[in-house]
Structures are given as structure tokens and as C-alpha cells.
Coordinates of C-alpha atoms in Angstrom, one line a residue:
M108 CA 0.1 0.1 0.0
C109 CA 1.0 3.6 -0.2
W110 CA 2.2 5.4 2.8
G111 CA 1.9 9.3 3.2
L112 CA -1.2 11.6 3.3
A113 CA -0.2 14.3 1.0
G114 CA -1.5 17.8 1.4
L115 CA -4.3 18.7 -1.3
C116 CA -3.1 20.6 -4.2
G117 CA -6.5 21.6 -5.7
A118 CA -8.9 20.6 -2.9
R119 CA -11.0 23.8 -1.6
T120 CA -9.3 25.1 1.7
L121 CA -11.3 27.4 3.9
P122 CA -10.0 30.6 5.2
L123 CA -11.2 32.1 8.6
S124 CA -13.6 35.2 8.1
D125 CA -14.3 38.0 10.4
S126 CA -17.5 36.7 11.7
T127 CA -18.4 37.5 15.1
S128 CA -21.7 35.6 15.1
T129 CA -23.1 34.6 18.5
S130 CA -24.7 31.4 17.1
K131 CA -23.1 28.4 18.4
S132 CA -24.9 26.0 16.0
F133 CA -24.3 26.2 12.5
D134 CA -26.5 23.8 10.1
V135 CA -25.1 23.1 7.0
M136 CA -28.7 23.5 5.5
D137 CA -28.6 27.0 6.4
Y138 CA -25.9 27.8 4.5
G139 CA -27.3 26.3 1.0
A140 CA -27.0 22.2 1.2
K141 CA -29.6 20.7 -0.5
G142 CA -28.9 17.0 1.0
D143 CA -30.8 15.3 -2.0
G144 CA -27.4 13.5 -3.0
M145 CA -27.6 15.1 -6.2
K146 CA -26.6 18.8 -5.8
D147 CA -23.0 19.4 -4.5
D148 CA -22.9 20.5 -1.2
T149 CA -19.1 21.5 -0.9
D150 CA -19.8 24.9 -0.6
A151 CA -22.2 24.8 2.1
F152 CA -19.9 22.6 4.1
A153 CA -17.3 25.1 3.6
K154 CA -19.5 28.1 4.7
A155 CA -20.8 26.2 7.7
W156 CA -17.1 25.2 8.9
N157 CA -16.0 28.6 8.2
A158 CA -18.8 30.1 10.3
A159 CA -17.8 27.7 13.2
C160 CA -14.3 27.8 13.0
S161 CA -14.5 31.6 13.3
A162 CA -17.0 31.5 16.3
K163 CA -16.1 31.7 20.0
G164 CA -17.2 29.5 22.8
S165 CA -18.4 26.2 21.9
P166 CA -19.6 26.2 18.1
E167 CA -21.2 23.2 16.6
M168 CA -21.4 22.4 12.9
I169 CA -24.3 20.3 12.3
I170 CA -24.7 17.7 9.4
P171 CA -28.6 16.9 9.7
S172 CA -30.1 13.5 10.2
G173 CA -32.4 12.3 7.2
N174 CA -30.1 13.7 4.2
L175 CA -27.7 12.7 1.5
F176 CA -24.9 15.3 1.4
R177 CA -22.8 14.8 -1.9
V178 CA -19.5 16.7 -0.9
G179 CA -16.2 17.1 -2.8
P180 CA -12.6 17.1 -1.8
I181 CA -12.6 19.7 0.9
Q182 CA -10.3 20.8 3.8
F183 CA -11.6 21.9 7.3
T184 CA -8.7 24.0 8.4
G185 CA -7.8 25.6 11.5
P186 CA -6.6 27.1 13.9
C187 CA -10.1 28.1 15.1
E188 CA -10.9 30.5 17.5
S189 CA -12.1 28.1 19.9
N190 CA -10.4 25.0 21.3
H191 CA -13.9 23.1 21.4
V192 CA -15.0 22.9 17.9
H193 CA -18.2 20.3 17.7
V194 CA -18.9 18.8 14.3
T195 CA -22.0 16.4 14.5
V196 CA -22.6 14.0 11.8
E197 CA -25.9 12.5 11.6
G198 CA -26.7 12.7 8.0
D199 CA -24.9 10.6 5.3
I200 CA -22.1 12.0 3.3
V201 CA -20.9 10.4 -0.1
G202 CA -18.3 11.3 -2.5
P203 CA -18.1 12.0 -5.8
P204 CA -17.0 9.7 -8.9
P205 CA -13.0 9.9 -10.0
S206 CA -14.5 12.0 -13.0
S207 CA -15.8 15.0 -10.8
W208 CA -12.6 15.8 -9.0
K209 CA -11.7 18.7 -11.3
G210 CA -8.1 18.8 -10.8
A211 CA -7.8 18.6 -7.1
S212 CA -5.5 16.3 -5.3
K213 CA -7.0 12.6 -5.4
E214 CA -5.0 11.7 -2.2
T215 CA -7.6 12.9 0.4
W216 CA -11.2 13.5 0.4
L217 CA -12.7 15.0 3.9
V218 CA -9.6 16.7 5.9
F219 CA -9.7 18.3 9.3
S220 CA -5.9 20.1 9.4
H221 CA -4.7 22.4 12.0
V222 CA -7.5 22.1 14.4
N223 CA -6.7 22.1 18.2
G224 CA -9.6 20.9 20.2
L225 CA -12.2 18.9 17.9
I226 CA -15.0 16.5 18.1
V227 CA -16.5 14.6 15.1
D228 CA -19.2 12.3 16.2
G229 CA -22.6 11.3 15.2
S230 CA -24.3 8.1 13.8
G231 CA -23.9 9.3 10.0
K232 CA -22.1 7.6 7.2
I233 CA -19.2 8.5 4.8
D234 CA -19.3 6.5 1.9
G235 CA -16.5 7.0 -0.5
H236 CA -18.3 4.9 -3.3
G237 CA -15.2 3.0 -3.6
P238 CA -15.9 0.8 -6.4
A239 CA -15.6 3.2 -9.1
W240 CA -12.1 4.1 -7.9
W241 CA -10.9 0.5 -7.0
A242 CA -10.8 -0.4 -10.3
Q243 CA -7.9 2.2 -11.4
A244 CA -6.1 1.4 -8.0
C245 CA -2.4 0.5 -8.0
R246 CA -2.8 -2.8 -6.5
Q247 CA -5.2 -3.9 -9.3
N248 CA -3.1 -2.3 -12.1
K249 CA 0.7 -2.6 -11.7
G250 CA 1.6 0.6 -13.4
D251 CA -0.8 2.9 -11.7
I252 CA 0.3 5.2 -9.0
C253 CA -1.6 4.9 -5.5
A254 CA -3.1 8.1 -5.3
N255 CA -6.9 7.4 -4.4
P256 CA -8.2 9.3 -1.5
T257 CA -8.2 8.7 2.0
A258 CA -12.0 9.3 3.1
L259 CA -11.6 11.1 6.3
T260 CA -7.9 12.6 7.4
V261 CA -6.9 14.5 10.7
E262 CA -3.4 16.1 10.2
Y263 CA -1.5 18.6 12.2
S264 CA -4.0 18.9 14.9
S265 CA -4.3 17.8 18.5
D266 CA -6.9 17.0 21.3
V267 CA -9.2 15.4 18.7
R268 CA -12.0 13.0 19.2
V269 CA -13.8 11.0 16.6
S270 CA -16.4 8.5 17.3
G271 CA -20.0 6.9 16.3
L272 CA -19.3 7.3 12.5
N273 CA -19.7 4.7 9.8
I274 CA -17.3 4.8 6.9
V275 CA -17.7 2.5 4.3
N276 CA -16.0 1.9 0.8
S277 CA -13.5 4.4 0.8
Q278 CA -11.7 5.2 -2.0
Q279 CA -8.6 3.8 -0.7
M280 CA -7.8 3.9 3.1
H281 CA -10.7 4.9 5.2
M282 CA -9.1 7.0 8.0
G283 CA -5.7 8.4 8.5
I284 CA -4.0 10.2 11.2
E285 CA -0.9 12.2 10.4
Q286 CA 1.3 14.7 12.3
S287 CA -1.1 15.0 15.0
T288 CA -1.2 14.3 18.9
S289 CA -4.0 13.7 21.5
V290 CA -6.3 11.9 19.3
T291 CA -8.8 9.1 20.2
L292 CA -10.7 7.1 17.9
S293 CA -13.9 5.1 19.4
H294 CA -16.9 3.3 18.5
L295 CA -16.2 3.5 14.7
T296 CA -17.7 1.1 12.1
I297 CA -15.5 0.7 9.0
R298 CA -16.2 -1.7 6.4
A299 CA -15.3 -2.5 2.9
P300 CA -15.4 -6.0 0.7
G301 CA -12.3 -8.2 1.4
D302 CA -11.1 -7.9 -2.1
S303 CA -10.9 -4.2 -2.3
P304 CA -7.5 -2.9 -3.1
N305 CA -5.7 -0.6 -0.5
T306 CA -8.3 0.0 1.8
D307 CA -7.0 0.2 5.1
G308 CA -9.3 0.8 8.2
I309 CA -7.1 3.5 9.9
H310 CA -4.0 4.5 9.3
I311 CA -1.4 6.4 11.6
Q312 CA 1.8 7.8 11.0
G313 CA 3.8 10.6 12.3
S314 CA 1.7 10.8 15.3
S315 CA 1.8 10.2 19.0
S316 CA -0.5 9.5 21.9
V317 CA -3.2 8.0 19.8
T318 CA -5.7 5.9 21.3
I319 CA -8.2 3.5 19.0
E320 CA -10.9 1.6 21.0
N321 CA -13.9 -0.2 20.4
C322 CA -13.9 -0.2 16.8
N323 CA -15.3 -2.7 14.4
I324 CA -13.3 -2.8 11.2
G325 CA -13.4 -5.2 8.1
T326 CA -11.7 -4.1 4.8
G327 CA -9.5 -5.3 2.1
D328 CA -6.3 -4.4 3.7
D329 CA -5.0 -3.7 7.2
C330 CA -7.6 -3.2 9.6
I331 CA -5.1 -0.8 11.2
S332 CA -1.7 0.0 9.9
I333 CA 0.9 1.8 11.8
G334 CA 3.5 4.1 9.9
P335 CA 6.8 5.8 10.6
G336 CA 7.1 8.0 13.0
S337 CA 4.3 6.7 15.3
S338 CA 4.6 6.6 19.1
N339 CA 2.5 6.0 22.2
L340 CA -0.3 4.0 20.7
N341 CA -2.9 2.2 22.6
I342 CA -5.2 0.1 20.6
S343 CA -8.0 -2.0 22.4
H344 CA -11.1 -3.8 22.1
I345 CA -11.0 -4.1 18.3
V346 CA -13.1 -6.6 16.1
C347 CA -11.0 -7.2 12.8
G348 CA -12.2 -8.9 9.8
P349 CA -11.8 -9.5 6.8
G350 CA -8.8 -7.8 6.2
H351 CA -4.9 -8.2 6.7
G352 CA -4.8 -7.7 10.4
I353 CA -3.0 -5.1 12.9
S354 CA 0.2 -4.2 11.1
I355 CA 3.3 -2.0 12.1
G356 CA 4.6 -1.2 8.6
S357 CA 5.7 -1.4 6.0
L358 CA 8.8 0.5 7.2
G359 CA 12.1 1.3 5.8
K360 CA 11.4 1.0 2.0
G361 CA 14.0 3.0 -0.2
T362 CA 16.7 3.3 2.6
E363 CA 13.9 5.3 5.0
K364 CA 14.7 6.0 8.4
A365 CA 11.7 4.7 10.6
N366 CA 11.1 4.7 14.1
V367 CA 8.0 3.2 16.0
Q368 CA 7.8 2.9 19.6
G369 CA 5.4 2.3 22.4
V370 CA 2.6 0.5 20.6
H371 CA 0.2 -1.5 23.0
V372 CA -2.3 -3.8 21.0
T373 CA -4.9 -5.6 23.4
D374 CA -8.0 -7.5 23.4
V375 CA -8.7 -8.0 19.7
N376 CA -10.7 -10.4 17.9
M377 CA -9.4 -11.5 14.5
T378 CA -11.6 -13.5 12.2
G379 CA -10.6 -14.8 8.5
T380 CA -8.0 -12.2 8.2
T381 CA -4.7 -13.1 6.2
N382 CA -2.4 -11.6 8.9
G383 CA -2.8 -11.3 12.7
V384 CA -0.5 -9.3 14.6
R385 CA 2.5 -7.9 12.1
I386 CA 5.7 -6.4 11.7
K387 CA 7.1 -5.6 8.2
T388 CA 10.2 -3.6 7.3
W389 CA 11.9 -3.6 3.8
Q390 CA 15.6 -4.4 3.5
G391 CA 17.7 -1.4 3.4
G392 CA 15.9 0.5 6.0
A393 CA 17.1 2.1 9.1
G394 CA 15.6 3.3 12.4
T395 CA 14.0 1.3 15.4
V396 CA 10.7 -0.5 16.4
S397 CA 10.5 -1.1 20.1
D398 CA 8.4 -1.3 23.0
I399 CA 5.6 -3.3 21.1
T400 CA 3.1 -5.5 23.1
F401 CA 0.5 -7.4 21.4
E402 CA -1.7 -9.2 24.0
R403 CA -5.1 -11.1 24.8
I404 CA -5.6 -11.6 20.9
T405 CA -8.0 -14.2 19.7
M406 CA -7.5 -15.6 16.1
D407 CA -10.1 -17.4 14.4
N408 CA -9.5 -18.9 11.1
V409 CA -6.5 -16.4 10.6
D410 CA -3.9 -17.4 7.7
R411 CA -0.5 -16.1 9.7
P412 CA -1.2 -15.1 13.2
I413 CA 2.3 -13.9 14.3
I414 CA 4.6 -12.3 12.2
I415 CA 7.9 -10.5 11.9
D416 CA 8.9 -10.1 8.3
Q417 CA 11.9 -8.0 7.8
Y418 CA 12.1 -9.3 4.0
Y419 CA 8.7 -7.3 3.1
C420 CA 8.4 -6.8 -0.7
D421 CA 5.6 -5.4 -2.4
S422 CA 4.5 -7.6 -5.5
N423 CA 5.1 -4.1 -7.7
Y424 CA 8.8 -4.4 -6.9
R425 CA 11.8 -6.5 -7.6
C426 CA 13.8 -6.4 -4.4
Q427 CA 17.3 -7.0 -3.6
N428 CA 19.1 -8.3 -0.7
K429 CA 20.5 -5.3 1.6
T430 CA 22.4 -5.5 4.6
S431 CA 20.8 -2.7 6.6
A432 CA 17.7 -3.0 8.4
V433 CA 15.0 -1.3 10.8
Q434 CA 16.0 -2.8 14.3
V435 CA 13.2 -4.6 15.8
K436 CA 13.4 -5.1 19.6
G437 CA 11.3 -5.4 22.7
V438 CA 8.3 -6.9 21.2
K439 CA 5.8 -9.2 23.5
F440 CA 3.2 -11.3 22.3
I441 CA 1.1 -12.6 25.2
G442 CA -2.1 -14.4 25.5
V443 CA -2.3 -14.9 21.5
R444 CA -4.8 -17.9 20.9
G445 CA -7.0 -19.6 18.6
T446 CA -6.9 -21.2 15.2
S447 CA -4.2 -20.9 12.0
V448 CA -5.0 -21.7 8.4
R449 CA -1.3 -23.2 7.9
P450 CA 0.6 -25.1 10.0
E451 CA 3.3 -22.2 10.4
A452 CA 1.6 -20.2 13.0
V453 CA 4.7 -18.2 14.4
T454 CA 7.1 -16.6 11.9
L455 CA 9.9 -14.4 12.9
A456 CA 12.0 -13.8 9.8
C457 CA 14.4 -11.2 11.1
S458 CA 17.3 -9.5 9.2
K459 CA 20.4 -11.5 9.1
S460 CA 22.6 -8.4 9.9
V461 CA 20.5 -6.8 12.4
A462 CA 18.7 -9.2 14.6
C463 CA 15.5 -9.2 16.4
T464 CA 16.4 -9.0 20.0
N465 CA 14.2 -9.1 23.6
I466 CA 11.3 -10.7 21.8
L467 CA 8.7 -12.6 24.3
L468 CA 6.4 -15.4 23.7
D469 CA 4.0 -15.7 26.6
G470 CA 0.8 -18.1 27.0
I471 CA 0.6 -18.6 23.3
D472 CA -1.9 -21.5 22.0
L473 CA -2.4 -21.7 18.4
K474 CA -3.6 -24.8 16.7
T475 CA -4.7 -25.2 13.1
V476 CA -8.4 -24.8 12.0
D477 CA -8.4 -28.9 12.0
G478 CA -6.8 -29.1 15.0
E479 CA -3.5 -30.4 14.0
K480 CA -0.2 -29.2 15.4
T481 CA 1.2 -26.1 14.5
V482 CA 5.1 -25.0 14.2
S483 CA 7.0 -22.0 14.4
Y484 CA 9.7 -20.4 12.0
C485 CA 12.6 -18.4 13.2
L486 CA 15.4 -16.4 11.6
N487 CA 17.9 -14.4 13.8
A488 CA 15.3 -13.9 16.2
F489 CA 16.5 -13.6 20.0
G490 CA 14.2 -13.9 23.3
S491 CA 12.5 -16.0 25.9
A492 CA 9.2 -18.2 26.0
K493 CA 7.1 -18.3 29.0
G494 CA 4.5 -20.5 30.5
Q495 CA 2.8 -22.6 27.7
V496 CA 3.6 -21.6 24.2
I497 CA 2.1 -23.5 21.2
P498 CA 3.7 -24.1 18.7
K499 CA 7.1 -24.9 20.3
P500 CA 9.1 -21.7 20.3
C501 CA 12.1 -21.4 18.1
L502 CA 13.9 -18.2 19.7
D503 CA 17.7 -18.4 20.0

């Protein structure tokens, strides 16, 4: 998949106005939105945000229920006058087809940028109308660039809470968190078909102090992916599947220096995913992955439950052997239980030049779907096992 949530070259960026309105509620219908699914309501959303962002106190932008709003690429840009901006999404938002983007960047769709103190919640649906985009995705067509939009992006922001939304059939990734701090995502439902390309549920990059909890995610790529520059992440009570599991990486592509630290993933149920919990790095990179915990993970019919893969190579590329690598250390797998599709349930394939160190396997119980014996594979992986560990550990 493609990392990086680039800025919008041609999307509508919203300047602050000089409004001194005392109103605290800003309904998009009052700014010209029709909500009929036909008219382009982008300008109405822009005006409502501009008014809310310019207001003092605790302004609320309202996207009312019972309506379908067609909205093009847009940036809801701060900083705002208030550090308590509330966006209530009860109506449904649908994206336009690729032909309607009119020169705007196709890397992002709905973006909150440079906003400090933001709540986005409600029971509304954000629908990217992905099928029109998936046919031209780079994973489907090897010569194409990975430039389909992320449905909802939070960037360069802090003290953000997003909850309750249904995000479906994104053009590419469903939600991205980039260059932000103190972000909480909760009670989100994210769905796309299992064969939809590059449709990660949530991608985090360059961000710290991020909490993801009580979310139900099923897509055609990683349920949650963690990119470079991420730290202090707490992920818990997640239902994942279909998809590619929860992944740190890929990291270190093209000699990139990538650091990820302080990631704690707990209480996750995975069903029918191609991977379970995974760390993946390219050969030739640099940096460190450290202080990682995967705990109380339940696997049901998962193809590869536990993976460290330091030889990751996307099928679009012909990869050469390289000696440098991202260092992986201090990784704990605790209480990982359930069923594996294949006998090799634990794969720890570490760099020959930079070993994985301080790996802990504690209370692992993985059997095949048929109840047969499972096995482990290790390459240059050092650490220890504690308690019952099935399959038999192979750590040095």
C-alpha cells in the first residue's frame, strides 16, 4: 500500500472569516446544502465550517439526519477561534466519482487540518463510493500510482476525538491520522469488501498519543496500520476481519529511517484475516521498532497469526538483498490464542545483519483450523518464552 497523506493541491481550503456571530450552531442546511444526494453541497459545508471555526465559545457544525450530502474534496482548516469545536454528523456524506474531482488532489477527500480541540461524532455514514476507484487502484493495475483518496484525514491537529461514525467503501484508506497528537478514535464501524484494494481501516503516521478503542473494522487491507514516526499508541477492543490484521509497517522502504515505539495492542478478535499481528520492514532501511505489546489477541481462522517479516517486498517491486535494516527489539506477544489456517503459525523472520532482540512469547496457544499441530519458524530472532507456548518456540 502507499504511505503518506499528502496535502491537497487543488482541494477547497477554507480561510477563516471575520464573522463575530454569537450563534453556536451552524447547520449546513442554513448555508445552502440540499442534502438530496444530487446537488454538490461542498460550498455549503465550507461556509458552515468557516462560520463555526470563526466563532468563540463551543461552536457546533451540524450535518443533520435524514439527508444525503454529496461533498467533493475539502479541507476543514484551522486554527479556529475556539478550542472546543464540535462537528455532529447525523446525515450521510457521499463522495463524487473520480471524473468529478476537477484537478483536485486525489490523495485525500475530507480533511481536518491544524485544528486544536475537535470533536467529530454522530451516527452518520461517510461513503466513498469506492468501487469506481478500486478498478484503477495501483494494486489492481501495477502501473498506476497509489493516489486514490483517504476518506477522512486528521492532520497537524491535537486534542481530537472521533466517534460513532460509519465509514464505508473508501476510495483507498478509510481514515488517516498524520502529524497529530492526543487523538482518540472510538466506536467506529469501518467496512469494505475483503477484496477491495488498499482500503486500510485506520492508518497512523507521524503521530503520538493516539488511542483507538471499541471499533469494528473489516476491509481489503490492514484493519489498522502503523507507519513511521508513530509513538505511544494504545489500541484495544477491536473486531478485525476481513482484512490483513493489525500491522506495524511497512517500514524502511528505499533506505528510509523509520521509528515506531510504544505500541500496545490488547483485546482484539480477528476472524478470517490474512495476517494476525504483524511487523513488516523492507531490507535496506534504518531506525528502530521498540516497546511493542500484542496482548489478549484471539485468532479465528487466521492465515498467519504472528509475524515479524524483515524481508517485506511489495509485489510491484523487484527487491534486492541489502545489509541494513530497521532494528526490531522489545516485542511481546502475550495471550495470543486461536486457530491458524496454515501449520506455520509463528513466523519471526529477522534481518541477517540486524537481529530481532528481546522478543517474548508468553501464553501462546495456536492450533490449525483442523486441530493439527502448528510449528514456528525463526531466523535471527532472540528472546524468551514463558508459560505454555504452542507451537513450540524457536527463539535463540
